[in-house]
mmCIF file of C-alpha atoms and ligand atoms in Angstrom:
data_model
loop_
_atom_site.group_PDB
_atom_site.id
_atom_site.type_symbol
_atom_site.label_atom_id
_atom_site.label_comp_id
_atom_site.label_asym_id
_atom_site.label_seq_id
_atom_site.Cartn_x
_atom_site.Cartn_y
_atom_site.Cartn_z
ATOM 1 C CA UNK A 1 115.222 101.226 96.795
ATOM 2 C CA UNK A 2 114.977 103.342 94.071
ATOM 3 C CA UNK A 3 118.155 104.893 92.396
ATOM 4 C CA UNK A 4 119.049 108.640 92.340
ATOM 5 C CA UNK A 5 118.588 107.756 88.351
ATOM 6 C CA UNK A 6 115.336 105.490 89.132
ATOM 7 C CA UNK A 7 114.365 108.854 90.436
ATOM 8 C CA UNK A 8 114.866 111.114 87.442
ATOM 9 C CA UNK A 9 113.296 108.368 85.291
ATOM 10 C CA UNK A 10 110.311 108.465 87.266
ATOM 11 C CA UNK A 11 110.236 112.242 86.850
ATOM 12 C CA UNK A 12 111.274 112.470 83.197
ATOM 13 C CA UNK A 13 107.832 110.110 82.652
ATOM 14 C CA UNK A 14 106.118 113.266 80.960
ATOM 15 C CA UNK A 15 103.140 111.405 81.289
ATOM 16 C CA UNK A 16 103.029 110.280 84.763
ATOM 17 C CA UNK A 17 103.886 113.636 85.396
ATOM 18 C CA UNK A 18 101.704 115.370 83.732
ATOM 19 C CA UNK A 19 98.393 113.217 85.215
ATOM 20 C CA UNK A 20 99.507 113.620 88.749
ATOM 21 C CA UNK A 21 99.696 116.915 87.991
ATOM 22 C CA UNK A 22 96.831 117.835 86.598
ATOM 23 C CA UNK A 23 94.981 115.491 90.138
ATOM 24 C CA UNK A 24 97.388 117.222 92.236
ATOM 25 C CA UNK A 25 96.081 121.100 91.042
ATOM 26 C CA UNK A 26 93.014 119.669 91.208
ATOM 27 C CA UNK A 27 91.989 118.052 94.630
ATOM 28 C CA UNK A 28 95.030 119.854 96.793
ATOM 29 C CA UNK A 29 93.034 122.788 98.107
ATOM 30 C CA UNK A 30 94.336 126.206 99.557
ATOM 31 C CA UNK A 31 95.543 125.590 103.249
ATOM 32 C CA UNK A 32 95.679 121.722 102.667
ATOM 33 C CA UNK A 33 98.051 119.556 105.741
ATOM 34 C CA UNK A 34 99.225 116.458 102.903
ATOM 35 C CA UNK A 35 100.776 113.467 103.949
ATOM 36 C CA UNK A 36 103.656 112.876 100.557
ATOM 37 C CA UNK A 37 103.673 108.674 101.451
ATOM 38 C CA UNK A 38 107.039 107.438 99.245
ATOM 39 C CA UNK A 39 107.934 111.053 98.427
ATOM 40 C CA UNK A 40 111.085 109.836 97.341
ATOM 41 C CA UNK A 41 112.994 112.459 95.441
ATOM 42 C CA UNK A 42 110.330 114.922 96.304
ATOM 43 C CA UNK A 43 108.551 115.602 93.030
ATOM 44 C CA UNK A 44 104.827 115.240 94.222
ATOM 45 C CA UNK A 45 105.748 117.090 97.583
ATOM 46 C CA UNK A 46 106.453 120.197 95.817
ATOM 47 C CA UNK A 47 103.352 119.763 93.566
ATOM 48 C CA UNK A 48 101.333 119.797 96.160
ATOM 49 C CA UNK A 49 102.742 123.484 97.820
ATOM 50 C CA UNK A 50 102.053 124.792 94.586
ATOM 51 C CA UNK A 51 98.902 123.442 94.725
ATOM 52 C CA UNK A 52 98.704 125.970 97.577
ATOM 53 C CA UNK A 53 99.263 122.811 100.595
ATOM 54 C CA UNK A 54 100.176 124.887 103.866
ATOM 55 C CA UNK A 55 102.357 122.357 104.935
ATOM 56 C CA UNK A 56 103.810 118.823 103.369
ATOM 57 C CA UNK A 57 104.431 115.454 105.770
ATOM 58 C CA UNK A 58 106.796 113.921 103.222
ATOM 59 C CA UNK A 59 107.936 110.778 104.071
ATOM 60 C CA UNK A 60 110.417 108.363 102.647
ATOM 61 C CA UNK A 61 112.074 105.197 103.804
ATOM 62 C CA UNK A 62 114.777 105.488 102.063
ATOM 63 C CA UNK A 63 118.070 107.305 101.186
ATOM 64 C CA UNK A 64 116.393 109.266 98.192
ATOM 65 C CA UNK A 65 114.441 111.483 101.179
ATOM 66 C CA UNK A 66 118.437 112.896 100.385
ATOM 67 C CA UNK A 67 117.794 113.917 97.322
ATOM 68 C CA UNK A 68 114.770 116.066 98.710
ATOM 69 C CA UNK A 69 115.951 117.966 101.392
ATOM 70 C CA UNK A 70 118.459 118.896 98.992
ATOM 71 C CA UNK A 71 116.050 120.110 96.105
ATOM 72 C CA UNK A 72 114.283 122.219 98.994
ATOM 73 C CA UNK A 73 117.350 123.726 100.556
ATOM 74 C CA UNK A 74 118.465 125.043 97.215
ATOM 75 C CA UNK A 75 115.408 125.851 96.368
ATOM 76 C CA UNK A 76 114.691 127.870 99.422
ATOM 77 C CA UNK A 77 110.930 125.554 99.365
ATOM 78 C CA UNK A 78 109.660 125.226 103.689
ATOM 79 C CA UNK A 79 106.494 124.062 104.968
ATOM 80 C CA UNK A 80 107.193 120.500 104.494
ATOM 81 C CA UNK A 81 108.637 117.924 106.725
ATOM 82 C CA UNK A 82 110.443 114.923 106.495
ATOM 83 C CA UNK A 83 110.528 111.831 108.138
ATOM 84 C CA UNK A 84 112.711 109.572 107.043
ATOM 85 C CA UNK A 85 110.559 106.194 108.030
ATOM 86 C CA UNK A 86 108.318 103.067 106.955
ATOM 87 C CA UNK A 87 104.644 105.238 106.639
ATOM 88 C CA UNK A 88 103.344 102.317 108.240
ATOM 89 C CA UNK A 89 105.696 103.079 111.775
ATOM 90 C CA UNK A 90 104.870 107.514 111.598
ATOM 91 C CA UNK A 91 103.389 109.102 114.000
ATOM 92 C CA UNK A 92 102.043 112.799 112.812
ATOM 93 C CA UNK A 93 100.591 114.828 115.329
ATOM 94 C CA UNK A 94 97.001 115.366 113.070
ATOM 95 C CA UNK A 95 94.987 114.246 110.509
ATOM 96 C CA UNK A 96 95.868 115.672 106.892
ATOM 97 C CA UNK A 97 93.490 116.822 104.784
ATOM 98 C CA UNK A 98 94.833 114.617 101.876
ATOM 99 C CA UNK A 99 97.324 111.789 101.434
ATOM 100 C CA UNK A 100 99.257 111.379 98.128
ATOM 101 C CA UNK A 101 101.157 108.749 96.649
ATOM 102 C CA UNK A 102 102.717 106.273 93.948
ATOM 103 C CA UNK A 103 104.398 103.606 95.841
ATOM 104 C CA UNK A 104 102.672 101.082 92.478
ATOM 105 C CA UNK A 105 105.419 98.960 89.709
ATOM 106 C CA UNK A 106 103.633 97.790 86.736
ATOM 107 C CA UNK A 107 100.553 96.653 88.352
ATOM 108 C CA UNK A 108 99.683 98.054 91.658
ATOM 109 C CA UNK A 109 100.441 95.282 93.470
ATOM 110 C CA UNK A 110 103.846 95.918 94.352
ATOM 111 C CA UNK A 111 105.360 94.756 98.009
ATOM 112 C CA UNK A 112 103.133 95.264 100.192
ATOM 113 C CA UNK A 113 102.290 98.804 98.767
ATOM 114 C CA UNK A 114 98.602 97.951 98.986
ATOM 115 C CA UNK A 115 99.495 97.313 102.737
ATOM 116 C CA UNK A 116 100.328 100.771 102.849
ATOM 117 C CA UNK A 117 97.524 102.537 101.088
ATOM 118 C CA UNK A 118 95.779 100.861 103.671
ATOM 119 C CA UNK A 119 97.534 102.290 106.724
ATOM 120 C CA UNK A 120 97.959 105.450 104.969
ATOM 121 C CA UNK A 121 94.693 106.075 104.354
ATOM 122 C CA UNK A 122 93.930 104.744 108.049
ATOM 123 C CA UNK A 123 95.849 106.172 110.547
ATOM 124 C CA UNK A 124 96.324 110.018 109.086
ATOM 125 C CA UNK A 125 93.371 110.591 106.887
ATOM 126 C CA UNK A 126 90.813 113.338 108.022
ATOM 127 C CA UNK A 127 87.744 111.922 107.710
ATOM 128 C CA UNK A 128 86.511 113.087 104.324
ATOM 129 C CA UNK A 129 89.897 113.654 103.469
ATOM 130 C CA UNK A 130 91.439 113.140 99.593
ATOM 131 C CA UNK A 131 93.794 110.438 97.717
ATOM 132 C CA UNK A 132 94.862 110.282 94.604
ATOM 133 C CA UNK A 133 95.023 108.232 93.608
ATOM 134 C CA UNK A 134 91.826 107.392 94.406
ATOM 135 C CA UNK A 135 91.599 103.874 92.518
ATOM 136 C CA UNK A 136 93.554 101.395 90.275
ATOM 137 C CA UNK A 137 91.624 98.869 88.063
ATOM 138 C CA UNK A 138 94.538 95.586 86.917
ATOM 139 C CA UNK A 139 93.554 94.656 83.144
ATOM 140 C CA UNK A 140 95.001 90.928 81.408
ATOM 141 C CA UNK A 141 95.363 90.232 78.491
ATOM 142 C CA UNK A 142 96.891 87.417 76.146
ATOM 143 C CA UNK A 143 100.399 88.492 74.422
ATOM 144 C CA UNK A 144 102.412 87.488 72.275
ATOM 145 C CA UNK A 145 106.170 88.320 73.030
ATOM 146 C CA UNK A 146 108.912 85.688 72.398
ATOM 147 C CA UNK A 147 111.397 87.831 74.252
ATOM 148 C CA UNK A 148 109.766 88.426 76.968
ATOM 149 C CA UNK A 149 109.263 84.177 77.257
ATOM 150 C CA UNK A 150 112.892 83.882 76.566
ATOM 151 C CA UNK A 151 113.142 83.564 80.703
ATOM 152 C CA UNK A 152 111.606 80.861 80.040
ATOM 153 C CA UNK A 153 112.609 78.835 77.556
ATOM 154 C CA UNK A 154 116.292 79.806 77.498
ATOM 155 C CA UNK A 155 117.713 77.512 79.947
ATOM 156 C CA UNK A 156 117.360 74.960 77.517
ATOM 157 C CA UNK A 157 121.306 74.545 77.741
ATOM 158 C CA UNK A 158 123.820 72.593 79.696
ATOM 159 C CA UNK A 159 126.692 73.100 80.390
ATOM 160 C CA UNK A 160 128.833 70.098 81.678
ATOM 161 C CA UNK A 161 126.463 66.902 82.407
ATOM 162 C CA UNK A 162 123.806 69.642 83.668
ATOM 163 C CA UNK A 163 121.138 69.891 81.355
ATOM 164 C CA UNK A 164 118.925 73.484 82.644
ATOM 165 C CA UNK A 165 116.076 73.172 81.100
ATOM 166 C CA UNK A 166 114.712 72.060 84.617
ATOM 167 C CA UNK A 167 114.399 75.727 85.721
ATOM 168 C CA UNK A 168 112.463 76.985 83.135
ATOM 169 C CA UNK A 169 109.729 75.286 84.782
ATOM 170 C CA UNK A 170 110.472 77.619 88.028
ATOM 171 C CA UNK A 171 111.384 81.194 85.888
ATOM 172 C CA UNK A 172 107.495 80.164 84.365
ATOM 173 C CA UNK A 173 106.109 80.886 87.619
ATOM 174 C CA UNK A 174 107.345 84.201 88.404
ATOM 175 C CA UNK A 175 106.165 87.669 87.033
ATOM 176 C CA UNK A 176 108.563 89.970 85.981
ATOM 177 C CA UNK A 177 108.714 93.801 84.155
ATOM 178 C CA UNK A 178 108.078 93.958 80.637
ATOM 179 C CA UNK A 179 107.644 96.944 78.257
ATOM 180 C CA UNK A 180 105.395 95.291 75.966
ATOM 181 C CA UNK A 181 104.105 96.661 72.397
ATOM 182 C CA UNK A 182 100.800 97.275 71.202
ATOM 183 C CA UNK A 183 101.050 95.363 68.769
ATOM 184 C CA UNK A 184 101.535 92.149 71.661
ATOM 185 C CA UNK A 185 98.507 92.289 72.240
ATOM 186 C CA UNK A 186 96.129 89.451 71.475
ATOM 187 C CA UNK A 187 92.372 89.785 72.441
ATOM 188 C CA UNK A 188 90.265 92.760 73.490
ATOM 189 C CA UNK A 189 91.839 93.036 77.424
ATOM 190 C CA UNK A 190 89.402 92.589 80.574
ATOM 191 C CA UNK A 191 90.302 94.207 84.296
ATOM 192 C CA UNK A 192 90.422 92.060 87.456
ATOM 193 C CA UNK A 193 87.729 92.421 89.844
ATOM 194 C CA UNK A 194 86.820 94.474 92.190
ATOM 195 C CA UNK A 195 89.036 97.798 91.239
ATOM 196 C CA UNK A 196 91.657 98.817 94.162
ATOM 197 C CA UNK A 197 89.270 101.290 96.261
ATOM 198 C CA UNK A 198 92.285 103.428 97.860
ATOM 199 C CA UNK A 199 89.001 104.777 100.084
ATOM 200 C CA UNK A 200 87.628 102.067 101.139
ATOM 201 C CA UNK A 201 89.875 98.838 102.668
ATOM 202 C CA UNK A 202 91.895 96.403 99.893
ATOM 203 C CA UNK A 203 90.362 93.360 98.656
ATOM 204 C CA UNK A 204 92.131 90.278 99.849
ATOM 205 C CA UNK A 205 92.423 88.932 96.550
ATOM 206 C CA UNK A 206 91.158 90.358 92.528
ATOM 207 C CA UNK A 207 91.503 88.504 89.874
ATOM 208 C CA UNK A 208 89.171 87.041 87.012
ATOM 209 C CA UNK A 209 88.576 83.783 85.103
ATOM 210 C CA UNK A 210 87.603 84.752 81.199
ATOM 211 C CA UNK A 211 87.850 83.462 77.589
ATOM 212 C CA UNK A 212 89.787 85.263 75.109
ATOM 213 C CA UNK A 213 88.686 85.663 70.980
ATOM 214 C CA UNK A 214 92.282 85.756 69.522
ATOM 215 C CA UNK A 215 92.507 89.144 67.706
ATOM 216 C CA UNK A 216 94.180 87.684 64.696
ATOM 217 C CA UNK A 217 97.290 84.742 64.411
ATOM 218 C CA UNK A 218 100.113 84.135 65.875
ATOM 219 C CA UNK A 219 101.197 82.465 69.108
ATOM 220 C CA UNK A 220 100.424 83.216 72.527
ATOM 221 C CA UNK A 221 103.466 83.537 75.114
ATOM 222 C CA UNK A 222 101.729 83.985 78.165
ATOM 223 C CA UNK A 223 99.318 87.210 79.943
ATOM 224 C CA UNK A 224 100.673 90.379 80.886
ATOM 225 C CA UNK A 225 98.541 92.820 83.268
ATOM 226 C CA UNK A 226 98.763 96.485 84.246
ATOM 227 C CA UNK A 227 96.434 99.264 85.223
ATOM 228 C CA UNK A 228 94.698 102.178 84.354
ATOM 229 C CA UNK A 229 94.676 104.921 87.790
ATOM 230 C CA UNK A 230 91.901 107.336 88.249
ATOM 231 C CA UNK A 231 93.587 109.930 90.069
ATOM 232 C CA UNK A 232 91.052 112.553 90.611
ATOM 233 C CA UNK A 233 87.431 113.023 89.822
ATOM 234 C CA UNK A 234 88.470 114.345 86.046
ATOM 235 C CA UNK A 235 92.461 112.961 85.419
ATOM 236 C CA UNK A 236 93.143 108.763 84.494
ATOM 237 C CA UNK A 237 96.262 107.511 83.509
ATOM 238 C CA UNK A 238 96.363 104.033 81.695
ATOM 239 C CA UNK A 239 100.020 102.185 81.407
ATOM 240 C CA UNK A 240 98.214 100.212 78.956
ATOM 241 C CA UNK A 241 101.039 98.469 75.989
ATOM 242 C CA UNK A 242 98.454 99.800 73.591
ATOM 243 C CA UNK A 243 99.133 103.296 75.231
ATOM 244 C CA UNK A 244 102.663 105.558 75.184
ATOM 245 C CA UNK A 245 104.685 104.023 76.917
ATOM 246 C CA UNK A 246 105.357 104.933 80.693
ATOM 247 C CA UNK A 247 107.895 104.283 83.899
ATOM 248 C CA UNK A 248 105.667 101.400 85.038
ATOM 249 C CA UNK A 249 105.828 99.348 81.953
ATOM 250 C CA UNK A 250 103.803 95.964 82.553
ATOM 251 C CA UNK A 251 103.514 92.511 84.201
ATOM 252 C CA UNK A 252 104.341 89.163 82.892
ATOM 253 C CA UNK A 253 103.094 86.140 83.459
ATOM 254 C CA UNK A 254 104.713 83.453 81.174
ATOM 255 C CA UNK A 255 103.313 80.137 79.679
ATOM 256 C CA UNK A 256 104.916 76.812 80.393
ATOM 257 C CA UNK A 257 105.105 76.772 76.375
ATOM 258 C CA UNK A 258 104.273 79.318 73.391
ATOM 259 C CA UNK A 259 100.840 78.658 71.677
ATOM 260 C CA UNK A 260 99.622 78.416 68.084
ATOM 261 C CA UNK A 261 96.247 80.889 67.814
ATOM 262 C CA UNK A 262 94.697 81.579 64.157
ATOM 263 C CA UNK A 263 91.849 84.755 65.116
ATOM 264 C CA UNK A 264 88.971 84.239 66.606
ATOM 265 C CA UNK A 265 90.396 81.117 68.776
ATOM 266 C CA UNK A 266 89.605 81.039 72.161
ATOM 267 C CA UNK A 267 92.021 80.873 75.224
ATOM 268 C CA UNK A 268 90.519 80.301 78.504
ATOM 269 C CA UNK A 269 92.955 81.820 81.009
ATOM 270 C CA UNK A 270 92.927 83.068 84.671
ATOM 271 C CA UNK A 271 94.716 85.775 86.484
ATOM 272 C CA UNK A 272 94.349 86.495 90.545
ATOM 273 C CA UNK A 273 96.336 88.298 93.519
ATOM 274 C CA UNK A 274 95.595 86.821 96.509
ATOM 275 C CA UNK A 275 97.225 88.161 100.246
ATOM 276 C CA UNK A 276 98.662 85.246 101.901
ATOM 277 C CA UNK A 277 99.248 86.958 105.476
ATOM 278 C CA UNK A 278 100.308 91.021 104.030
ATOM 279 C CA UNK A 279 102.231 88.917 100.871
ATOM 280 C CA UNK A 280 100.316 88.669 97.354
ATOM 281 C CA UNK A 281 100.694 85.798 95.767
ATOM 282 C CA UNK A 282 99.928 85.119 91.667
ATOM 283 C CA UNK A 283 98.089 82.239 89.819
ATOM 284 C CA UNK A 284 97.407 82.412 86.451
ATOM 285 C CA UNK A 285 96.502 80.368 83.970
ATOM 286 C CA UNK A 286 96.376 79.900 79.615
ATOM 287 C CA UNK A 287 95.014 77.583 78.000
ATOM 288 C CA UNK A 288 94.517 77.420 73.678
ATOM 289 C CA UNK A 289 92.824 75.435 71.585
ATOM 290 C CA UNK A 290 95.371 72.930 71.627
ATOM 291 C CA UNK A 291 95.752 72.351 75.329
ATOM 292 C CA UNK A 292 94.335 69.504 77.407
ATOM 293 C CA UNK A 293 91.823 71.217 79.908
ATOM 294 C CA UNK A 294 93.791 69.803 82.751
ATOM 295 C CA UNK A 295 95.530 73.027 81.992
ATOM 296 C CA UNK A 296 98.887 74.275 85.049
ATOM 297 C CA UNK A 297 98.083 76.838 86.655
ATOM 298 C CA UNK A 298 101.191 79.110 87.764
ATOM 299 C CA UNK A 299 102.063 80.441 90.793
ATOM 300 C CA UNK A 300 104.244 82.979 92.140
ATOM 301 C CA UNK A 301 104.748 81.092 95.605
ATOM 302 C CA UNK A 302 106.507 78.115 93.128
ATOM 303 C CA UNK A 303 108.947 80.638 91.282
ATOM 304 C CA UNK A 304 110.251 81.181 95.069
ATOM 305 C CA UNK A 305 113.624 79.784 94.721
ATOM 306 C CA UNK A 306 113.662 78.738 99.377
ATOM 307 C CA UNK A 307 116.115 76.127 100.485
ATOM 308 C CA UNK A 308 114.720 73.677 102.351
ATOM 309 C CA UNK A 309 115.722 74.984 105.895
ATOM 310 C CA UNK A 310 114.511 78.397 104.812
ATOM 311 C CA UNK A 311 110.588 77.642 103.974
ATOM 312 C CA UNK A 312 111.006 75.015 107.824
ATOM 313 C CA UNK A 313 111.812 78.595 109.376
ATOM 314 C CA UNK A 314 109.191 80.276 108.135
ATOM 315 C CA UNK A 315 107.482 77.800 109.398
ATOM 316 C CA UNK A 316 104.494 78.863 112.975
ATOM 317 C CA UNK A 317 105.586 75.766 115.023
ATOM 318 C CA UNK A 318 109.626 75.939 113.729
ATOM 319 C CA UNK A 319 111.772 77.643 117.292
ATOM 320 C CA UNK A 320 114.604 79.689 116.206
ATOM 321 C CA UNK A 321 117.499 79.248 117.753
ATOM 322 C CA UNK A 322 120.639 82.334 116.740
ATOM 323 C CA UNK A 323 122.928 81.130 114.845
ATOM 324 C CA UNK A 324 126.366 83.945 115.230
ATOM 325 C CA UNK A 325 125.365 86.796 113.047
ATOM 326 C CA UNK A 326 122.306 86.343 115.340
ATOM 327 C CA UNK A 327 124.689 86.565 118.271
ATOM 328 C CA UNK A 328 126.443 90.041 117.053
ATOM 329 C CA UNK A 329 123.470 91.502 116.387
ATOM 330 C CA UNK A 330 121.327 90.670 119.906
ATOM 331 C CA UNK A 331 124.700 91.765 121.855
ATOM 332 C CA UNK A 332 124.939 94.463 119.568
ATOM 333 C CA UNK A 333 120.973 95.621 120.185
ATOM 334 C CA UNK A 334 121.697 94.556 124.188
ATOM 335 C CA UNK A 335 124.304 97.648 124.004
ATOM 336 C CA UNK A 336 122.532 99.950 122.198
ATOM 337 C CA UNK A 337 119.950 99.495 124.348
ATOM 338 C CA UNK A 338 122.070 100.690 127.229
ATOM 339 C CA UNK A 339 122.850 103.965 125.000
ATOM 340 C CA UNK A 340 127.046 102.586 124.179
ATOM 341 C CA UNK A 341 128.689 104.462 121.582
ATOM 342 C CA UNK A 342 129.298 102.816 118.252
ATOM 343 C CA UNK A 343 133.096 103.290 118.855
ATOM 344 C CA UNK A 344 132.342 101.137 122.542
ATOM 345 C CA UNK A 345 130.064 98.858 121.483
ATOM 346 C CA UNK A 346 132.583 97.774 118.406
ATOM 347 C CA UNK A 347 135.011 97.132 121.326
ATOM 348 C CA UNK A 348 133.038 94.818 122.951
ATOM 349 C CA UNK A 349 131.887 92.866 119.941
ATOM 350 C CA UNK A 350 136.056 92.665 119.060
ATOM 351 C CA UNK A 351 136.701 90.074 122.948
ATOM 352 C CA UNK A 352 133.269 88.319 123.110
ATOM 353 C CA UNK A 353 133.755 87.854 118.998
ATOM 354 C CA UNK A 354 137.396 87.830 118.725
ATOM 355 C CA UNK A 355 137.057 85.309 115.392
ATOM 356 C CA UNK A 356 134.783 87.035 113.736
ATOM 357 C CA UNK A 357 136.175 90.030 113.525
ATOM 358 C CA UNK A 358 139.728 91.529 112.513
ATOM 359 C CA UNK A 359 139.728 94.661 114.158
ATOM 360 C CA UNK A 360 137.850 97.445 116.052
ATOM 361 C CA UNK A 361 137.162 99.659 112.962
ATOM 362 C CA UNK A 362 135.446 96.064 111.398
ATOM 363 C CA UNK A 363 133.056 95.845 114.473
ATOM 364 C CA UNK A 364 132.117 99.047 114.440
ATOM 365 C CA UNK A 365 131.237 99.127 111.313
ATOM 366 C CA UNK A 366 128.851 97.120 112.071
ATOM 367 C CA UNK A 367 127.330 98.440 114.472
ATOM 368 C CA UNK A 368 126.854 101.491 112.647
ATOM 369 C CA UNK A 369 125.295 99.838 110.064
ATOM 370 C CA UNK A 370 122.383 98.781 112.773
ATOM 371 C CA UNK A 371 122.745 101.874 113.829
ATOM 372 C CA UNK A 372 121.214 103.276 109.864
ATOM 373 C CA UNK A 373 118.024 100.228 110.266
ATOM 374 C CA UNK A 374 117.648 100.262 114.776
ATOM 375 C CA UNK A 375 118.205 104.104 115.781
ATOM 376 C CA UNK A 376 116.164 107.162 116.093
ATOM 377 C CA UNK A 377 117.916 109.112 114.277
ATOM 378 C CA UNK A 378 117.804 112.956 114.518
HETATM 379 C C1 SAM B 401 107.482 105.194 92.789
HETATM 380 S S1 SAM B 401 109.149 105.864 93.967
HETATM 381 C C2 SAM B 401 107.635 107.478 93.792
HETATM 382 C C3 SAM B 401 108.727 108.340 94.281
HETATM 383 C C4 SAM B 401 107.776 110.001 94.613
HETATM 384 N N1 SAM B 401 106.551 110.281 95.409
HETATM 385 C C5 SAM B 401 107.232 110.472 92.328
HETATM 386 O O1 SAM B 401 106.174 110.228 92.594
HETATM 387 O O2 SAM B 401 108.182 110.746 91.699
HETATM 388 C C6 SAM B 401 107.990 105.619 95.717
HETATM 389 C C7 SAM B 401 108.830 105.531 96.561
HETATM 390 O O3 SAM B 401 108.186 104.672 97.901
HETATM 391 C C8 SAM B 401 108.911 104.170 98.524
HETATM 392 N N2 SAM B 401 108.618 104.028 99.383
HETATM 393 C C9 SAM B 401 108.067 102.468 99.399
HETATM 394 N N3 SAM B 401 107.529 101.958 100.046
HETATM 395 C C10 SAM B 401 107.148 102.899 101.381
HETATM 396 C C11 SAM B 401 106.713 102.779 102.818
HETATM 397 N N4 SAM B 401 106.097 101.494 102.877
HETATM 398 N N5 SAM B 401 107.405 103.644 102.719
HETATM 399 C C12 SAM B 401 108.276 104.379 103.145
HETATM 400 N N6 SAM B 401 108.319 105.094 101.676
HETATM 401 C C13 SAM B 401 107.995 104.130 101.007
HETATM 402 C C14 SAM B 401 109.965 104.151 97.952
HETATM 403 O O4 SAM B 401 111.217 104.115 98.570
HETATM 404 C C15 SAM B 401 110.604 105.196 96.795
HETATM 405 O O5 SAM B 401 110.724 105.795 97.076
#
C-alpha cells in the first residue's frame, strides 16, 4: 500500500515520469480508450488524456484513488471512470485500445504484479491493442556493499543468554530494496532469461546461471537485480545502479558471508524466480574462488518468517475449523447477505459475542471494516 508521500515520490521521479510521458505520447492515439492499471494518484491517466485518449478507465485497489479523483475534480477533468477495485475483479464495458501500468517494485516481480498484467491483457485489451510497458528485462550483478550486508551480519549480538546470530541465516534468505551506487557493481551485469513480455503470457520461471569476472579487487556481499523497461517503440528506461537514481532502486540478494575477490576472479552465480501458484519464489547463490563447490543456495521461501502452525494451515489436506475471529466474520458476512445495516449487525454481534465486544460502537466499527473490504460501495 503506497502512502500519499509514496505517490508524491513516484511522481517526483523525473526519469520515470519523463519516460512514461514520452511512451504515452508515442503510443496513445486520438480517440483511444485506455485502461490505467493501478492509477494511484492518476498521473498516467492524465497523461493518456493529454495524448488524445477519449476515455480512461482508472483502476486502483487502494484508497489512493481518492487522490486521483480529487485532482480530476479540482481541475475539471472529465472522461475518466474511476474504479476502486483489484484489477483482477474488474469488468469493463468493452475491450480497451491501450493498457498503461507501473505495478513494479525494484524488479518487475512484485507480489502478484505479473499476474495482474496478464489478467489486464487477457481480459481487457482488444486484439492488436498496445501496452505500456511492452517488456522488462531483469539484470543481475555481484555487488560490494557492507551497508546492505548489515541486514545479515548485524545479527551478531546477544541479550542475556540469547545469541541472535542464528537469525542471520533467516536474513540471508530475504531479498530487500536497496539503492546501490554504480561503484558498488563488481562485474558486468547479465540479463535473466526470458524477458518479461507483457504482450504474451508471463513466464512461470526466469533466471540465469552464470560466471562473473570481477572488474576490481573488493568484497562481494551478494547480488543486485534491477530492470530495463521497454515502455514503447523508442522509449526505454533503466534502473541500473550505474544510471542516475530512480524511485525503483534495486533488489538485494544477500550472500551469507562477504567474499574477498581480486580483479579477474571468477564468481559463479545463479538467480532465478519461479512462480509457486501465484507466488514468486526467488532462489540465488554466489560462489567465490575460495568457496567450497557445495555453496549455499538461498531461497526467499526459507526467509519467510512463518510458524509451523501457519505452514500446516496452508497445506491442501488441512481441514480448517474457525477460531473466534472467523466465527465473528462469518456471522457478519451472513448478516450482510441479509441486507442489514452496519448498526443492526453490530447490535446482533454484541448479543452473540458478549465477551468479545464491550460496546455496540466497537461491534459496529468491526462491521464497518468488513463493509469497506467486502461491500459493493457506490
Ligand atoms: C507503483 S504505483 C503507480 C501509481 C501510478 N500509476 C503512477 O505511475 O504514478 C502502483 C499502484 O498500483 C496499485 N495496484 C497494485 N496492484 C493492483 C491491482 N491488482 N489492482 C489495482 N491496483 C493495483 C497500487 O495500489 C499502487 O497504487
